[in-house]
């Protein structure tokens, strides 16, 4: 009996003594927060891609540190993007770690090469070191120019970019996009958008979006165009729309946005209604003696003009996507595939040719719920 108890005791002890054979201490890793991918334009260096890696300078976090730079930026030219981290091992004393990478910035020129982008995205999807929810940003110009910008607000450029993407809570001038959703859009609708980063002298700006079709950059959306596109998808958390009332600008702050699509099929065409509902409050208007923000007629006039503003601007964007880009960035094809699968089975293969011919109507319903603290 004692023999068996001893065996059980030894087994229990061994379970408590086990550990990770491949453990790496946190101070023995370099935590990459942002990655940039560009085409290599230096003919004197062999390789197709210019990789940029950003990671924090831990020494700058220490109190009374004399370090001026809060981050390190390392660049290398490689034949394959996924060889870059291994090539840098000859220049760094610690391995690069990507589990906490916040954003991947892709250069504009690279996105004009769809075959290369397909290879990169396929590799990202297979790489277990990178989270599939990593944010994707398109640089208007070079990704390296975005990642080399010096900012004082954040220690690390990846964290700074990630924080900027959270500003969707106060603005819809750009819409964050993660890798997983981007791939889903490109596989289903063949088209997607990603926030555009514009480099400045001492800063960069997230403004509008890049339009991607079949893994290729085909155009850009401006800030307001991106805002109205987000309205059509019910993605606006908060934003501002301006309209006029007797030569005075009325500022309307959106606090709630709901959108849905209704598809009607007939023998000749496909008809789509995009219904947009918003609630909000008046932020600014010029006070006049005969202007009463609590007057029902005044509020009704403002609501009607805001509805016209949404319908007209979104109508222009729909026309652009149908006739200029011939790309369904509105998600109509995805809606049909979900709610009318039999129809989609017949038209899905020719959707690129069918989409420009369908009738799309926009119906906006705007409600002003509050008019401010003063009368």
Short mmCIF file of C-alpha atoms in Angstrom, two decimals:
data_model
loop_
_atom_site.label_atom_id
_atom_site.label_comp_id
_atom_site.label_asym_id
_atom_site.label_seq_id
_atom_site.Cartn_x
_atom_site.Cartn_y
_atom_site.Cartn_z
CA UNK A 1 0.00 0.00 0.00
CA UNK A 2 2.82 2.38 0.90
CA UNK A 3 4.43 1.58 -2.42
CA UNK A 4 1.33 2.71 -4.35
CA UNK A 5 1.00 5.86 -2.24
CA UNK A 6 4.62 6.69 -3.00
CA UNK A 7 4.02 6.27 -6.73
CA UNK A 8 0.96 8.54 -6.59
CA UNK A 9 2.94 11.10 -4.58
CA UNK A 10 5.78 11.08 -7.10
CA UNK A 11 3.33 11.54 -10.00
CA UNK A 12 1.69 14.53 -8.27
CA UNK A 13 5.07 16.08 -7.54
CA UNK A 14 6.21 15.74 -11.16
CA UNK A 15 3.08 17.61 -12.39
CA UNK A 16 3.97 20.52 -10.14
CA UNK A 17 7.55 20.59 -11.40
CA UNK A 18 6.70 20.83 -15.09
CA UNK A 19 7.43 24.04 -17.01
CA UNK A 20 7.58 25.51 -20.51
CA UNK A 21 10.61 24.18 -22.28
CA UNK A 22 10.56 26.98 -24.86
CA UNK A 23 9.68 29.90 -22.56
CA UNK A 24 11.12 33.30 -23.52
CA UNK A 25 11.26 36.03 -20.90
CA UNK A 26 9.42 39.27 -21.71
CA UNK A 27 12.62 41.31 -21.59
CA UNK A 28 14.14 39.00 -24.19
CA UNK A 29 11.65 39.97 -26.89
CA UNK A 30 11.17 42.95 -29.19
CA UNK A 31 7.45 43.79 -29.34
CA UNK A 32 6.70 45.07 -32.83
CA UNK A 33 3.73 47.47 -32.78
CA UNK A 34 3.53 48.40 -36.46
CA UNK A 35 4.69 46.96 -39.78
CA UNK A 36 5.05 48.82 -43.07
CA UNK A 37 5.27 47.17 -46.48
CA UNK A 38 6.44 49.05 -49.59
CA UNK A 39 7.86 48.20 -52.97
CA UNK A 40 11.62 48.52 -53.07
CA UNK A 41 12.65 51.34 -55.40
CA UNK A 42 16.39 51.19 -54.78
CA UNK A 43 18.00 49.49 -57.81
CA UNK A 44 21.24 49.04 -55.88
CA UNK A 45 19.64 46.75 -53.28
CA UNK A 46 18.38 43.32 -54.27
CA UNK A 47 14.83 42.55 -53.19
CA UNK A 48 11.23 43.41 -54.08
CA UNK A 49 9.92 44.69 -50.75
CA UNK A 50 10.96 47.33 -48.25
CA UNK A 51 9.87 46.23 -44.76
CA UNK A 52 9.59 48.71 -41.90
CA UNK A 53 9.27 47.56 -38.28
CA UNK A 54 8.46 49.84 -35.34
CA UNK A 55 8.98 48.88 -31.71
CA UNK A 56 9.23 50.86 -28.45
CA UNK A 57 12.42 52.10 -26.90
CA UNK A 58 11.98 50.70 -23.40
CA UNK A 59 14.79 52.90 -22.06
CA UNK A 60 12.79 56.04 -22.87
CA UNK A 61 10.04 54.95 -20.45
CA UNK A 62 12.35 55.15 -17.45
CA UNK A 63 12.05 58.19 -15.24
CA UNK A 64 14.67 60.91 -15.92
CA UNK A 65 15.79 59.02 -18.98
CA UNK A 66 18.06 60.88 -21.37
CA UNK A 67 16.72 58.96 -24.35
CA UNK A 68 15.11 61.26 -26.91
CA UNK A 69 13.51 58.69 -29.18
CA UNK A 70 10.45 56.81 -27.91
CA UNK A 71 10.63 54.22 -30.68
CA UNK A 72 13.01 52.36 -32.93
CA UNK A 73 12.39 52.03 -36.66
CA UNK A 74 14.19 49.29 -38.55
CA UNK A 75 14.01 48.82 -42.31
CA UNK A 76 15.22 46.03 -44.53
CA UNK A 77 14.85 45.04 -48.19
CA UNK A 78 13.79 41.44 -48.82
CA UNK A 79 12.56 39.16 -51.58
CA UNK A 80 9.66 37.97 -49.42
CA UNK A 81 7.88 40.08 -46.73
CA UNK A 82 7.94 37.21 -44.26
CA UNK A 83 11.69 36.87 -44.57
CA UNK A 84 12.20 40.37 -43.19
CA UNK A 85 11.97 39.47 -39.50
CA UNK A 86 14.47 36.68 -39.95
CA UNK A 87 16.86 38.86 -41.90
CA UNK A 88 16.82 41.42 -39.10
CA UNK A 89 18.10 38.82 -36.64
CA UNK A 90 21.59 39.61 -37.96
CA UNK A 91 21.14 43.23 -36.77
CA UNK A 92 19.21 42.79 -33.52
CA UNK A 93 20.08 41.15 -30.21
CA UNK A 94 16.55 39.83 -29.56
CA UNK A 95 13.85 38.13 -31.69
CA UNK A 96 10.91 40.14 -33.05
CA UNK A 97 7.52 39.35 -31.50
CA UNK A 98 4.31 40.09 -33.46
CA UNK A 99 1.44 39.01 -31.18
CA UNK A 100 0.94 42.63 -30.07
CA UNK A 101 1.23 44.22 -33.52
CA UNK A 102 -1.52 46.84 -33.83
CA UNK A 103 -1.42 47.94 -37.47
CA UNK A 104 -0.01 47.02 -40.86
CA UNK A 105 0.53 49.95 -43.23
CA UNK A 106 0.67 49.15 -46.95
CA UNK A 107 2.22 51.56 -49.44
CA UNK A 108 0.17 52.95 -52.33
CA UNK A 109 2.46 51.62 -55.09
CA UNK A 110 2.36 48.09 -53.70
CA UNK A 111 -1.45 48.07 -53.85
CA UNK A 112 -1.22 48.58 -57.60
CA UNK A 113 0.33 45.11 -57.85
CA UNK A 114 -2.58 42.69 -57.13
CA UNK A 115 -0.51 39.52 -57.54
CA UNK A 116 1.95 40.69 -54.88
CA UNK A 117 -0.89 41.73 -52.55
CA UNK A 118 -2.51 38.32 -52.89
CA UNK A 119 0.76 36.67 -51.87
CA UNK A 120 1.16 38.99 -48.88
CA UNK A 121 -2.44 38.54 -47.68
CA UNK A 122 -2.20 34.77 -48.10
CA UNK A 123 0.95 34.77 -45.99
CA UNK A 124 -0.67 36.94 -43.32
CA UNK A 125 -3.59 34.55 -43.12
CA UNK A 126 -1.27 31.59 -42.60
CA UNK A 127 1.18 33.24 -40.19
CA UNK A 128 0.35 32.19 -36.59
CA UNK A 129 2.54 34.99 -35.21
CA UNK A 130 0.19 37.80 -36.33
CA UNK A 131 -3.38 38.33 -35.09
CA UNK A 132 -5.97 38.25 -37.90
CA UNK A 133 -7.67 41.23 -36.25
CA UNK A 134 -4.66 43.45 -36.93
CA UNK A 135 -5.73 46.81 -38.43
CA UNK A 136 -4.96 47.54 -42.09
CA UNK A 137 -4.10 51.09 -43.23
CA UNK A 138 -3.25 52.26 -46.76
CA UNK A 139 -0.63 54.97 -47.07
CA UNK A 140 -1.10 57.62 -49.72
CA UNK A 141 2.52 57.41 -50.71
CA UNK A 142 4.99 55.30 -48.74
CA UNK A 143 4.25 53.24 -45.64
CA UNK A 144 7.73 54.06 -44.34
CA UNK A 145 6.88 57.79 -44.36
CA UNK A 146 3.90 57.15 -42.08
CA UNK A 147 5.87 55.00 -39.65
CA UNK A 148 8.82 57.41 -39.51
CA UNK A 149 6.69 60.35 -38.40
CA UNK A 150 7.70 61.60 -34.95
CA UNK A 151 4.74 62.14 -32.62
CA UNK A 152 4.79 63.40 -29.05
CA UNK A 153 1.38 62.11 -27.94
CA UNK A 154 2.24 58.40 -27.87
CA UNK A 155 5.35 56.41 -27.10
CA UNK A 156 4.83 54.01 -29.97
CA UNK A 157 3.60 54.79 -33.47
CA UNK A 158 1.56 51.56 -33.63
CA UNK A 159 -0.30 52.53 -30.47
CA UNK A 160 -0.79 56.06 -31.81
CA UNK A 161 -2.31 54.78 -35.05
CA UNK A 162 -4.50 52.33 -33.17
CA UNK A 163 -5.75 55.13 -30.91
CA UNK A 164 -6.55 57.29 -33.93
CA UNK A 165 -8.63 54.47 -35.39
CA UNK A 166 -10.72 54.50 -32.22
CA UNK A 167 -11.80 58.05 -33.12
CA UNK A 168 -14.66 56.53 -35.11
CA UNK A 169 -16.65 57.19 -31.91
CA UNK A 170 -16.54 60.92 -32.70
CA UNK A 171 -16.17 60.89 -36.48
CA UNK A 172 -16.90 58.74 -39.52
CA UNK A 173 -14.38 60.50 -41.77
CA UNK A 174 -12.54 57.18 -41.90
CA UNK A 175 -13.59 53.63 -41.03
CA UNK A 176 -11.24 51.16 -39.35
CA UNK A 177 -10.68 47.87 -41.14
CA UNK A 178 -9.07 44.73 -39.79
CA UNK A 179 -7.39 42.06 -41.86
CA UNK A 180 -10.06 39.40 -41.32
CA UNK A 181 -12.95 41.64 -42.48
CA UNK A 182 -10.92 42.98 -45.40
CA UNK A 183 -10.31 39.47 -46.72
CA UNK A 184 -13.99 38.56 -46.25
CA UNK A 185 -15.09 41.60 -48.28
CA UNK A 186 -12.62 40.90 -51.09
CA UNK A 187 -13.71 37.27 -51.31
CA UNK A 188 -17.47 37.94 -51.28
CA UNK A 189 -17.96 41.35 -52.91
CA UNK A 190 -14.57 41.59 -54.63
CA UNK A 191 -14.31 45.13 -53.21
CA UNK A 192 -13.53 46.71 -49.86
CA UNK A 193 -12.23 49.91 -48.30
CA UNK A 194 -9.42 50.64 -45.85
CA UNK A 195 -8.55 53.89 -44.05
CA UNK A 196 -6.16 56.20 -45.86
CA UNK A 197 -3.14 57.70 -44.07
CA UNK A 198 -1.69 60.91 -45.50
CA UNK A 199 1.83 61.85 -44.28
CA UNK A 200 2.53 65.44 -43.26
CA UNK A 201 5.72 67.16 -42.12
CA UNK A 202 5.38 66.48 -38.40
CA UNK A 203 2.24 64.35 -38.34
CA UNK A 204 -0.03 62.20 -40.44
CA UNK A 205 -3.75 62.31 -41.05
CA UNK A 206 -6.32 59.53 -41.33
CA UNK A 207 -8.61 60.82 -44.04
CA UNK A 208 -11.15 58.98 -46.17
CA UNK A 209 -10.45 55.54 -47.56
CA UNK A 210 -8.70 53.55 -50.24
CA UNK A 211 -11.00 51.58 -52.56
CA UNK A 212 -9.70 48.08 -53.21
CA UNK A 213 -11.08 45.86 -55.94
CA UNK A 214 -9.72 42.40 -56.74
CA UNK A 215 -6.77 43.14 -54.43
CA UNK A 216 -5.90 46.32 -56.34
CA UNK A 217 -6.14 50.01 -55.44
CA UNK A 218 -8.62 51.62 -57.87
CA UNK A 219 -9.37 54.97 -56.20
CA UNK A 220 -9.85 57.05 -53.08
CA UNK A 221 -12.82 58.23 -51.03
CA UNK A 222 -12.79 61.68 -49.46
CA UNK A 223 -13.65 62.29 -45.83
CA UNK A 224 -17.29 63.23 -46.39
CA UNK A 225 -17.75 60.49 -49.00
CA UNK A 226 -16.56 57.93 -46.46
CA UNK A 227 -18.92 59.43 -43.88
CA UNK A 228 -21.99 59.08 -46.12
CA UNK A 229 -20.94 55.55 -47.16
CA UNK A 230 -20.74 54.62 -43.46
CA UNK A 231 -24.24 56.07 -42.98
CA UNK A 232 -25.57 53.71 -45.65
CA UNK A 233 -24.19 50.76 -43.69
CA UNK A 234 -25.37 51.93 -40.26
CA UNK A 235 -21.78 52.24 -39.05
CA UNK A 236 -21.78 55.85 -37.85
CA UNK A 237 -21.39 56.17 -34.09
CA UNK A 238 -21.18 59.96 -34.13
CA UNK A 239 -20.58 62.52 -36.86
CA UNK A 240 -21.69 65.95 -38.03
CA UNK A 241 -23.74 66.99 -41.08
CA UNK A 242 -24.15 70.62 -42.11
CA UNK A 243 -27.06 72.11 -44.02
CA UNK A 244 -28.45 75.61 -44.62
CA UNK A 245 -31.43 77.44 -43.20
CA UNK A 246 -31.95 80.95 -44.60
CA UNK A 247 -28.26 81.33 -45.48
CA UNK A 248 -27.20 80.06 -42.06
CA UNK A 249 -25.29 76.83 -41.49
CA UNK A 250 -27.10 74.34 -39.27
CA UNK A 251 -24.85 71.74 -37.66
CA UNK A 252 -26.49 68.41 -36.84
CA UNK A 253 -24.68 65.87 -34.65
CA UNK A 254 -25.62 62.24 -35.30
CA UNK A 255 -25.94 60.18 -32.12
CA UNK A 256 -27.70 57.11 -33.56
CA UNK A 257 -27.60 55.54 -37.01
CA UNK A 258 -29.57 52.56 -38.33
CA UNK A 259 -29.58 51.40 -41.94
CA UNK A 260 -31.16 48.49 -43.78
CA UNK A 261 -31.59 47.30 -47.33
CA UNK A 262 -34.70 46.01 -49.09
CA UNK A 263 -34.31 44.19 -52.39
CA UNK A 264 -37.19 43.85 -54.85
CA UNK A 265 -36.83 41.58 -57.84
CA UNK A 266 -38.80 41.85 -61.05
CA UNK A 267 -38.45 40.44 -64.55
CA UNK A 268 -36.36 43.32 -65.85
CA UNK A 269 -34.21 44.55 -63.01
CA UNK A 270 -33.16 44.47 -59.38
CA UNK A 271 -34.43 47.32 -57.21
CA UNK A 272 -32.78 48.19 -53.92
CA UNK A 273 -33.97 50.57 -51.22
CA UNK A 274 -31.34 51.79 -48.77
CA UNK A 275 -33.21 53.11 -45.73
CA UNK A 276 -31.23 55.32 -43.36
CA UNK A 277 -32.50 56.45 -39.98
CA UNK A 278 -30.61 58.92 -37.79
CA UNK A 279 -31.21 60.63 -34.48
CA UNK A 280 -29.22 63.58 -33.23
CA UNK A 281 -29.17 67.12 -31.95
CA UNK A 282 -28.49 70.63 -33.20
CA UNK A 283 -25.02 71.84 -32.33
CA UNK A 284 -24.98 75.24 -34.00
CA UNK A 285 -27.31 77.69 -35.72
CA UNK A 286 -27.53 81.48 -35.84
CA UNK A 287 -29.93 82.93 -33.33
CA UNK A 288 -32.52 85.34 -34.73
CA UNK A 289 -35.58 86.85 -33.08
CA UNK A 290 -37.84 84.97 -35.44
CA UNK A 291 -35.83 81.70 -35.13
CA UNK A 292 -37.13 79.40 -32.45
CA UNK A 293 -35.39 76.04 -32.21
CA UNK A 294 -38.44 74.64 -30.43
CA UNK A 295 -40.77 75.64 -33.25
CA UNK A 296 -42.21 72.57 -34.98
CA UNK A 297 -42.07 74.17 -38.42
CA UNK A 298 -38.41 75.12 -37.99
CA UNK A 299 -37.45 71.62 -36.86
CA UNK A 300 -39.41 70.01 -39.70
CA UNK A 301 -37.65 72.22 -42.24
CA UNK A 302 -34.23 71.37 -40.82
CA UNK A 303 -35.00 67.64 -40.79
CA UNK A 304 -36.18 67.75 -44.42
CA UNK A 305 -33.06 69.57 -45.55
CA UNK A 306 -30.81 67.13 -43.69
CA UNK A 307 -32.66 64.24 -45.34
CA UNK A 308 -32.09 65.84 -48.76
CA UNK A 309 -28.42 66.36 -47.89
CA UNK A 310 -27.98 62.65 -47.11
CA UNK A 311 -29.95 61.43 -50.13
CA UNK A 312 -28.20 63.72 -52.62
CA UNK A 313 -24.66 63.05 -51.40
CA UNK A 314 -25.16 59.31 -51.11
CA UNK A 315 -26.76 59.32 -54.57
CA UNK A 316 -23.54 60.80 -55.98
CA UNK A 317 -21.46 58.15 -54.23
CA UNK A 318 -23.69 55.35 -55.55
CA UNK A 319 -23.38 56.75 -59.07
CA UNK A 320 -19.59 56.81 -58.66
CA UNK A 321 -19.45 53.19 -57.54
CA UNK A 322 -21.84 52.01 -60.26
CA UNK A 323 -20.46 53.90 -63.25
CA UNK A 324 -16.87 54.89 -62.46
CA UNK A 325 -15.56 52.03 -60.35
CA UNK A 326 -18.22 49.39 -61.15
CA UNK A 327 -17.69 48.08 -57.63
CA UNK A 328 -20.21 47.10 -54.97
CA UNK A 329 -18.73 48.77 -51.89
CA UNK A 330 -22.27 49.16 -50.53
CA UNK A 331 -22.59 45.48 -49.65
CA UNK A 332 -25.68 44.89 -51.81
CA UNK A 333 -24.32 41.67 -53.25
CA UNK A 334 -23.59 40.34 -49.77
CA UNK A 335 -27.16 41.23 -48.73
CA UNK A 336 -28.64 39.34 -51.69
CA UNK A 337 -26.41 36.32 -51.03
CA UNK A 338 -27.68 36.15 -47.43
CA UNK A 339 -31.39 36.86 -47.89
CA UNK A 340 -31.97 35.76 -51.50
CA UNK A 341 -29.55 32.84 -51.96
CA UNK A 342 -31.42 31.35 -54.92
CA UNK A 343 -31.23 34.63 -56.81
CA UNK A 344 -27.59 35.06 -55.91
CA UNK A 345 -26.85 31.60 -57.24
CA UNK A 346 -28.00 32.79 -60.66
CA UNK A 347 -26.46 36.27 -60.69
CA UNK A 348 -23.43 35.96 -58.40
CA UNK A 349 -21.09 34.94 -61.19
CA UNK A 350 -21.97 38.05 -63.23
CA UNK A 351 -22.45 40.49 -60.36
CA UNK A 352 -19.76 42.87 -61.61
CA UNK A 353 -21.74 43.38 -64.84
CA UNK A 354 -25.14 43.39 -63.14
CA UNK A 355 -24.36 45.81 -60.29
CA UNK A 356 -24.08 48.95 -62.49
CA UNK A 357 -27.55 48.27 -63.94
CA UNK A 358 -29.60 47.88 -60.74
CA UNK A 359 -31.86 50.64 -59.41
CA UNK A 360 -30.77 51.96 -56.01
CA UNK A 361 -32.96 54.36 -54.06
CA UNK A 362 -31.94 56.16 -50.86
CA UNK A 363 -34.53 57.02 -48.23
CA UNK A 364 -33.35 59.09 -45.27
CA UNK A 365 -35.30 59.69 -42.08
CA UNK A 366 -33.74 62.32 -39.81
CA UNK A 367 -34.95 63.16 -36.31
CA UNK A 368 -33.75 66.13 -34.22
CA UNK A 369 -34.15 65.02 -30.62
CA UNK A 370 -32.39 67.87 -28.80
CA UNK A 371 -31.71 71.53 -29.59
CA UNK A 372 -29.23 72.51 -26.87
CA UNK A 373 -29.38 74.00 -23.39
CA UNK A 374 -30.61 77.45 -24.33
CA UNK A 375 -33.75 78.58 -26.08
#
